[in-house]
Amino acid sequence: MTQDREWEFDYDEADFEAIRKRIRQAAGIQLGDSKRQMVYSRIVRRLRSLNLNSFQQYLFYLDDHPNEIELFINALTTNLTSFFREPHHFKALNQILLERYQGGGRALRIWCAAASTGEEPYSIAMTACQTFESLTPPVQILATDIDSQVLRTAQMGVYPESRIKDLDPTLKRAYLLRGKGDKSGMVRMRPELGRLIRFQRLNLLDRQWDVKPGLDVIFCRNVMIYFDKSTQMSLLDRMVPLLSDDGYYIAGHSETIDRNFRALRLVGKTLYQRQA
Ligand SMILES: C[S@@+](CC[C@H](N)C(=O)[O-])C[C@H]1O[C@@H](n2cnc3c(N)ncnc32)[C@H](O)[C@@H]1O
């Protein structure tokens, strides 16, 4: 890439290639050629805060400081999400919860495998509360993400009102608390929702996951798209055995699973069920 004189730091093709190799190794994330500018603007912030003078220096720094890798990953993830994104999945969840609980027994377990800033696990929690008409529904949610920064936001459960402008007013009244004084313009998730969720940093690329089998539902939405085909398949191979025999796997809108992957069968819109 030709260097742009307006840019604060030199940034050439080799820098971009080295960075995309590192993020692929660390997080499985594949960055296309169109992401050159995005990589520059995100990594430049790390250079500034570390007082470094070049991308090369940063890459050496990354090699010498294992703790930097977490911040490097945080800088390059894409965390786009929203409350009740792809609403049909939450309608399906309501049915799944009713069908699987049937009046008693164990708590239902849901893994939200790319929780980002928390809108997805809180939408799951709200759906569970509505389904069981209770703030203590028999549901446990594990919400994980590789990005430690977004998980901190998720854990706080505080959002600008603009994030909830399209949320059903009934849900707003039931599950959100409005900020007052210096918190005005912000909303907070009711603490009861937070109690249903355990937040945990988890890199899907790690060889071992701290996730117990017997899950009723896995939400794995809009993260597989960042991985190459073989990573996607090997993650599916590891996720499906974590589901109970007829548990459900929910994918993002553009993440259809190959028909030849026999362990899951399509039962709805990007909604899959485990089959023997
Ligand atoms: C576009 S967001 C999707 C959020 C949410 N699932 C949704 O559909 O609205 C993708 C999330 O995947 C996370 N992610 C990327 N690579 C990951 C990895 N290797 N392990 C776990 N999470 C990862 C990112 O940090 C980001 O928060």
Tab-separated table of C-alpha atoms and ligand atoms in Angstrom:
chain	number	residue	atom	x	y	z
A	1	MET	CA	0.000	0.000	0.000
A	2	THR	CA	1.335	3.452	-0.795
A	3	GLN	CA	1.934	5.584	2.226
A	4	ASP	CA	-0.408	8.434	2.785
A	5	ARG	CA	1.328	11.633	3.848
A	6	GLU	CA	-1.659	12.766	5.866
A	7	TRP	CA	-1.338	9.757	8.101
A	8	GLU	CA	0.365	10.257	11.409
A	9	PHE	CA	2.369	7.001	11.205
A	10	ASP	CA	3.942	5.158	8.292
A	11	TYR	CA	1.837	2.146	7.427
A	12	ASP	CA	2.662	-0.131	4.546
A	13	GLU	CA	1.529	-3.445	3.081
A	14	ALA	CA	3.930	-5.439	5.269
A	15	ASP	CA	2.470	-3.858	8.428
A	16	PHE	CA	-1.070	-4.688	7.354
A	17	GLU	CA	-0.078	-8.262	6.444
A	18	ALA	CA	1.708	-8.787	9.766
A	19	ILE	CA	-1.285	-7.506	11.718
A	20	ARG	CA	-3.790	-9.619	9.864
A	21	LYS	CA	-1.653	-12.687	10.375
A	22	ARG	CA	-1.465	-12.013	14.123
A	23	ILE	CA	-5.208	-11.505	14.547
A	24	ARG	CA	-5.949	-14.640	12.513
A	25	GLN	CA	-3.624	-16.648	14.738
A	26	ALA	CA	-4.927	-15.132	17.964
A	27	ALA	CA	-8.671	-14.992	17.321
A	28	GLY	CA	-9.370	-16.736	14.010
A	29	ILE	CA	-10.562	-13.424	12.600
A	30	GLN	CA	-9.961	-13.092	8.863
A	31	LEU	CA	-9.534	-9.506	7.746
A	32	GLY	CA	-10.182	-8.841	4.064
A	33	ASP	CA	-8.216	-6.386	1.934
A	34	SER	CA	-10.892	-3.768	2.496
A	35	LYS	CA	-9.970	-3.577	6.185
A	36	ARG	CA	-6.632	-1.757	5.694
A	37	GLN	CA	-7.943	1.609	6.820
A	38	MET	CA	-9.883	0.111	9.706
A	39	VAL	CA	-6.767	-1.691	10.950
A	40	TYR	CA	-4.786	1.538	10.777
A	41	SER	CA	-7.284	3.598	12.730
A	42	ARG	CA	-7.814	0.952	15.423
A	43	ILE	CA	-4.133	0.078	15.955
A	44	VAL	CA	-2.959	3.685	15.878
A	45	ARG	CA	-4.785	4.157	19.180
A	46	ARG	CA	-2.579	1.453	20.715
A	47	LEU	CA	0.551	3.143	19.308
A	48	ARG	CA	-0.478	6.446	20.830
A	49	SER	CA	-1.300	5.077	24.220
A	50	LEU	CA	1.991	3.131	24.325
A	51	ASN	CA	3.964	6.092	22.984
A	52	LEU	CA	5.347	4.098	20.083
A	53	ASN	CA	6.517	5.593	16.801
A	54	SER	CA	5.724	2.969	14.198
A	55	PHE	CA	3.673	-0.122	13.420
A	56	GLN	CA	6.890	-2.125	13.349
A	57	GLN	CA	7.687	-1.046	16.880
A	58	TYR	CA	4.180	-2.068	17.886
A	59	LEU	CA	4.591	-5.525	16.354
A	60	PHE	CA	7.839	-6.017	18.319
A	61	TYR	CA	6.088	-4.766	21.434
A	62	LEU	CA	3.331	-7.314	20.847
A	63	ASP	CA	5.916	-10.102	20.652
A	64	ASP	CA	7.593	-9.009	23.877
A	65	HIS	CA	4.497	-8.237	25.962
A	66	PRO	CA	2.045	-11.153	26.145
A	67	ASN	CA	-0.495	-8.949	27.973
A	68	GLU	CA	-0.782	-6.685	24.954
A	69	ILE	CA	-2.420	-9.432	22.907
A	70	GLU	CA	-5.704	-8.971	24.792
A	71	LEU	CA	-5.766	-5.249	23.933
A	72	PHE	CA	-4.698	-6.007	20.364
A	73	ILE	CA	-7.659	-8.373	20.001
A	74	ASN	CA	-10.025	-5.896	21.669
A	75	ALA	CA	-8.909	-3.278	19.156
A	76	LEU	CA	-9.708	-5.415	16.136
A	77	THR	CA	-12.987	-7.135	16.971
A	78	THR	CA	-16.233	-5.941	15.431
A	79	ASN	CA	-18.874	-5.800	18.124
A	80	LEU	CA	-21.986	-4.725	16.264
A	81	THR	CA	-25.080	-5.964	18.072
A	82	SER	CA	-28.489	-4.813	19.285
A	83	PHE	CA	-31.342	-5.818	21.569
A	84	PHE	CA	-33.563	-8.500	19.998
A	85	ARG	CA	-31.501	-8.535	16.823
A	86	GLU	CA	-33.132	-11.059	14.464
A	87	PRO	CA	-36.337	-11.107	16.545
A	88	HIS	CA	-37.578	-14.441	15.132
A	89	HIS	CA	-34.885	-16.171	17.212
A	90	PHE	CA	-36.409	-14.841	20.428
A	91	LYS	CA	-39.904	-15.977	19.412
A	92	ALA	CA	-38.402	-19.407	18.806
A	93	LEU	CA	-36.590	-19.255	22.146
A	94	ASN	CA	-39.877	-18.647	23.939
A	95	GLN	CA	-41.301	-21.864	22.421
A	96	ILE	CA	-38.120	-23.824	23.084
A	97	LEU	CA	-38.086	-22.816	26.756
A	98	LEU	CA	-41.732	-23.797	27.230
A	99	GLU	CA	-41.265	-27.094	25.398
A	100	ARG	CA	-38.135	-28.049	27.307
A	101	TYR	CA	-39.169	-27.030	30.808
A	102	GLN	CA	-42.632	-28.556	30.869
A	103	GLY	CA	-43.536	-27.777	34.427
A	104	GLY	CA	-40.442	-28.615	36.347
A	105	GLY	CA	-37.087	-30.210	36.651
A	106	ARG	CA	-33.716	-28.713	36.056
A	107	ALA	CA	-32.860	-25.170	35.040
A	108	LEU	CA	-32.473	-24.671	31.300
A	109	ARG	CA	-28.964	-23.755	30.176
A	110	ILE	CA	-28.106	-21.389	27.348
A	111	TRP	CA	-24.675	-20.447	26.014
A	112	CYS	CA	-24.381	-17.141	24.223
A	113	ALA	CA	-21.013	-17.620	22.529
A	114	ALA	CA	-20.344	-14.118	21.148
A	115	ALA	CA	-22.092	-11.884	23.648
A	116	SER	CA	-20.413	-8.616	22.656
A	117	THR	CA	-21.666	-5.676	24.767
A	118	GLY	CA	-24.485	-7.736	26.291
A	119	GLU	CA	-27.580	-6.869	24.260
A	120	GLU	CA	-27.932	-10.493	23.138
A	121	PRO	CA	-27.687	-12.191	26.566
A	122	TYR	CA	-29.998	-9.558	28.107
A	123	SER	CA	-32.502	-10.175	25.289
A	124	ILE	CA	-32.302	-13.898	26.133
A	125	ALA	CA	-32.816	-13.083	29.827
A	126	MET	CA	-35.824	-10.843	29.076
A	127	THR	CA	-37.341	-13.565	26.894
A	128	ALA	CA	-36.894	-16.087	29.709
A	129	CYS	CA	-38.503	-13.736	32.256
A	130	GLN	CA	-41.440	-13.116	29.928
A	131	THR	CA	-41.854	-16.798	29.115
A	132	PHE	CA	-42.014	-17.816	32.761
A	133	GLU	CA	-43.663	-14.569	33.936
A	134	SER	CA	-41.028	-14.289	36.607
A	135	LEU	CA	-37.855	-12.376	37.377
A	136	THR	CA	-36.340	-15.651	38.534
A	137	PRO	CA	-37.043	-17.988	35.623
A	138	PRO	CA	-35.425	-21.462	35.636
A	139	VAL	CA	-32.764	-20.377	33.157
A	140	GLN	CA	-28.990	-19.968	33.359
A	141	ILE	CA	-27.152	-18.052	30.678
A	142	LEU	CA	-23.441	-18.255	30.032
A	143	ALA	CA	-22.362	-15.194	28.032
A	144	THR	CA	-18.856	-15.299	26.578
A	145	ASP	CA	-16.758	-13.245	24.204
A	146	ILE	CA	-13.080	-12.927	23.375
A	147	ASP	CA	-13.160	-9.159	23.875
A	148	SER	CA	-12.637	-8.255	27.535
A	149	GLN	CA	-13.663	-4.639	26.977
A	150	VAL	CA	-17.124	-5.412	25.584
A	151	LEU	CA	-17.664	-7.939	28.365
A	152	ARG	CA	-17.083	-5.200	30.937
A	153	THR	CA	-19.827	-3.143	29.281
A	154	ALA	CA	-22.053	-6.219	29.199
A	155	GLN	CA	-21.489	-6.886	32.865
A	156	MET	CA	-22.377	-3.315	33.831
A	157	GLY	CA	-25.638	-3.572	31.903
A	158	VAL	CA	-25.883	0.200	31.429
A	159	TYR	CA	-26.741	1.608	27.994
A	160	PRO	CA	-27.582	4.942	26.413
A	161	GLU	CA	-31.321	5.308	25.829
A	162	SER	CA	-30.689	5.424	22.093
A	163	ARG	CA	-29.802	1.701	22.252
A	164	ILE	CA	-33.297	0.797	23.458
A	165	LYS	CA	-35.385	3.173	21.366
A	166	ASP	CA	-36.960	0.304	19.375
A	167	LEU	CA	-37.529	-1.935	22.372
A	168	ASP	CA	-41.142	-2.881	23.146
A	169	PRO	CA	-42.463	-0.425	25.818
A	170	THR	CA	-43.735	-3.339	27.918
A	171	LEU	CA	-40.213	-4.740	28.086
A	172	LYS	CA	-38.795	-1.325	28.914
A	173	ARG	CA	-41.206	-0.951	31.831
A	174	ALA	CA	-40.638	-4.452	33.121
A	175	TYR	CA	-36.885	-4.866	32.812
A	176	LEU	CA	-35.140	-1.493	32.577
A	177	LEU	CA	-34.408	1.181	35.139
A	178	ARG	CA	-34.090	4.768	33.934
A	179	GLY	CA	-31.095	6.780	35.073
A	180	LYS	CA	-31.639	10.006	36.999
A	181	GLY	CA	-29.447	13.042	37.633
A	182	ASP	CA	-25.999	12.519	36.120
A	183	LYS	CA	-27.221	9.132	34.803
A	184	SER	CA	-30.119	10.631	32.888
A	185	GLY	CA	-30.174	9.499	29.265
A	186	MET	CA	-28.956	6.078	30.387
A	187	VAL	CA	-30.840	2.909	31.238
A	188	ARG	CA	-29.797	0.002	33.405
A	189	MET	CA	-30.858	-3.606	33.129
A	190	ARG	CA	-32.699	-4.755	36.245
A	191	PRO	CA	-30.276	-6.603	38.529
A	192	GLU	CA	-32.497	-9.705	38.369
A	193	LEU	CA	-31.573	-10.068	34.678
A	194	GLY	CA	-27.885	-9.838	35.487
A	195	ARG	CA	-28.309	-12.617	38.053
A	196	LEU	CA	-29.381	-14.998	35.294
A	197	ILE	CA	-26.178	-14.402	33.351
A	198	ARG	CA	-22.579	-15.427	33.975
A	199	PHE	CA	-20.127	-13.389	31.895
A	200	GLN	CA	-16.818	-14.985	31.036
A	201	ARG	CA	-14.009	-14.276	28.611
A	202	LEU	CA	-13.666	-17.160	26.159
A	203	ASN	CA	-11.770	-17.394	22.897
A	204	LEU	CA	-13.572	-19.838	20.627
A	205	LEU	CA	-10.187	-20.782	19.215
A	206	ASP	CA	-8.932	-22.038	22.584
A	207	ARG	CA	-8.423	-25.791	22.734
A	208	GLN	CA	-10.517	-26.085	25.872
A	209	TRP	CA	-13.685	-24.259	26.807
A	210	ASP	CA	-14.972	-23.923	30.337
A	211	VAL	CA	-18.507	-24.888	29.290
A	212	LYS	CA	-20.385	-27.856	30.716
A	213	PRO	CA	-22.241	-30.152	28.299
A	214	GLY	CA	-26.019	-30.653	28.400
A	215	LEU	CA	-26.844	-27.213	27.007
A	216	ASP	CA	-30.405	-26.592	25.844
A	217	VAL	CA	-29.533	-23.811	23.413
A	218	ILE	CA	-26.393	-22.302	21.906
A	219	PHE	CA	-26.641	-18.814	20.456
A	220	CYS	CA	-23.648	-18.467	18.147
A	221	ARG	CA	-24.674	-15.558	15.993
A	222	ASN	CA	-22.660	-13.333	13.706
A	223	VAL	CA	-19.246	-14.543	14.783
A	224	MET	CA	-18.622	-17.572	12.532
A	225	ILE	CA	-18.624	-15.156	9.574
A	226	TYR	CA	-15.228	-13.905	10.705
A	227	PHE	CA	-13.672	-17.384	10.539
A	228	ASP	CA	-12.581	-19.506	7.590
A	229	LYS	CA	-14.579	-22.579	6.588
A	230	SER	CA	-12.368	-25.131	8.331
A	231	THR	CA	-12.410	-23.169	11.605
A	232	GLN	CA	-16.202	-22.914	11.346
A	233	MET	CA	-16.520	-26.662	10.863
A	234	SER	CA	-14.158	-27.550	13.686
A	235	LEU	CA	-16.004	-25.187	16.056
A	236	LEU	CA	-19.324	-26.765	15.111
A	237	ASP	CA	-17.814	-30.206	15.695
A	238	ARG	CA	-16.929	-29.109	19.218
A	239	MET	CA	-20.125	-27.209	19.989
A	240	VAL	CA	-22.695	-29.787	18.984
A	241	PRO	CA	-21.566	-32.361	21.608
A	242	LEU	CA	-22.107	-29.678	24.250
A	243	LEU	CA	-25.812	-29.627	23.384
A	244	SER	CA	-28.196	-32.045	25.035
A	245	ASP	CA	-29.469	-34.710	22.598
A	246	ASP	CA	-32.156	-32.537	21.038
A	247	GLY	CA	-30.742	-29.122	21.966
A	248	TYR	CA	-30.829	-26.132	19.629
A	249	TYR	CA	-28.133	-24.182	17.804
A	250	ILE	CA	-28.962	-20.661	16.627
A	251	ALA	CA	-26.834	-19.059	13.914
A	252	GLY	CA	-26.672	-15.513	12.550
A	253	HIS	CA	-28.676	-14.496	9.475
A	254	SER	CA	-25.836	-15.139	7.013
A	255	GLU	CA	-24.417	-18.230	8.701
A	256	THR	CA	-26.250	-21.136	7.145
A	257	ILE	CA	-24.812	-24.528	7.967
A	258	ASP	CA	-23.945	-26.962	5.212
A	259	ARG	CA	-26.611	-29.632	4.673
A	260	ASN	CA	-23.900	-32.262	4.815
A	261	PHE	CA	-23.265	-31.418	8.444
A	262	ARG	CA	-25.561	-34.130	9.699
A	263	ALA	CA	-25.312	-33.478	13.423
A	264	LEU	CA	-27.679	-30.504	13.076
A	265	ARG	CA	-30.915	-30.275	11.141
A	266	LEU	CA	-32.596	-27.077	10.070
A	267	VAL	CA	-35.884	-26.585	11.947
A	268	GLY	CA	-36.497	-22.854	11.418
A	269	LYS	CA	-34.873	-19.709	10.094
A	270	THR	CA	-31.160	-20.233	10.945
A	271	LEU	CA	-32.453	-22.392	13.793
A	272	TYR	CA	-30.989	-25.885	14.061
A	273	GLN	CA	-31.620	-28.880	16.292
A	274	ARG	CA	-29.156	-31.562	17.261
A	275	GLN	CA	-29.904	-34.952	15.824
A	276	ALA	CA	-28.366	-38.295	16.637
B	1	LIG	C1	-20.652	-8.904	15.391
B	1	LIG	S1	-20.506	-9.360	17.064
B	1	LIG	C2	-21.939	-10.369	17.244
B	1	LIG	C3	-22.634	-10.107	18.554
B	1	LIG	C4	-23.940	-10.890	18.768
B	1	LIG	N1	-23.722	-12.306	18.771
B	1	LIG	C5	-24.972	-10.518	17.738
B	1	LIG	O1	-25.244	-11.311	16.835
B	1	LIG	O2	-25.535	-9.420	17.822
B	1	LIG	C6	-19.172	-10.558	16.998
B	1	LIG	C7	-18.548	-10.834	18.358
B	1	LIG	O3	-17.708	-11.982	18.235
B	1	LIG	C8	-16.607	-11.801	19.079
B	1	LIG	N2	-15.495	-12.691	18.653
B	1	LIG	C9	-14.689	-12.557	17.576
B	1	LIG	N3	-13.773	-13.540	17.546
B	1	LIG	C10	-14.014	-14.328	18.622
B	1	LIG	C11	-13.401	-15.502	19.145
B	1	LIG	N4	-12.338	-16.061	18.558
B	1	LIG	N5	-13.913	-16.035	20.269
B	1	LIG	C12	-14.984	-15.476	20.886
B	1	LIG	N6	-15.592	-14.355	20.457
B	1	LIG	C13	-15.118	-13.792	19.330
B	1	LIG	C14	-16.284	-10.319	18.950
B	1	LIG	O4	-15.524	-9.837	20.029
B	1	LIG	C15	-17.670	-9.701	18.861
B	1	LIG	O5	-18.118	-9.223	20.108
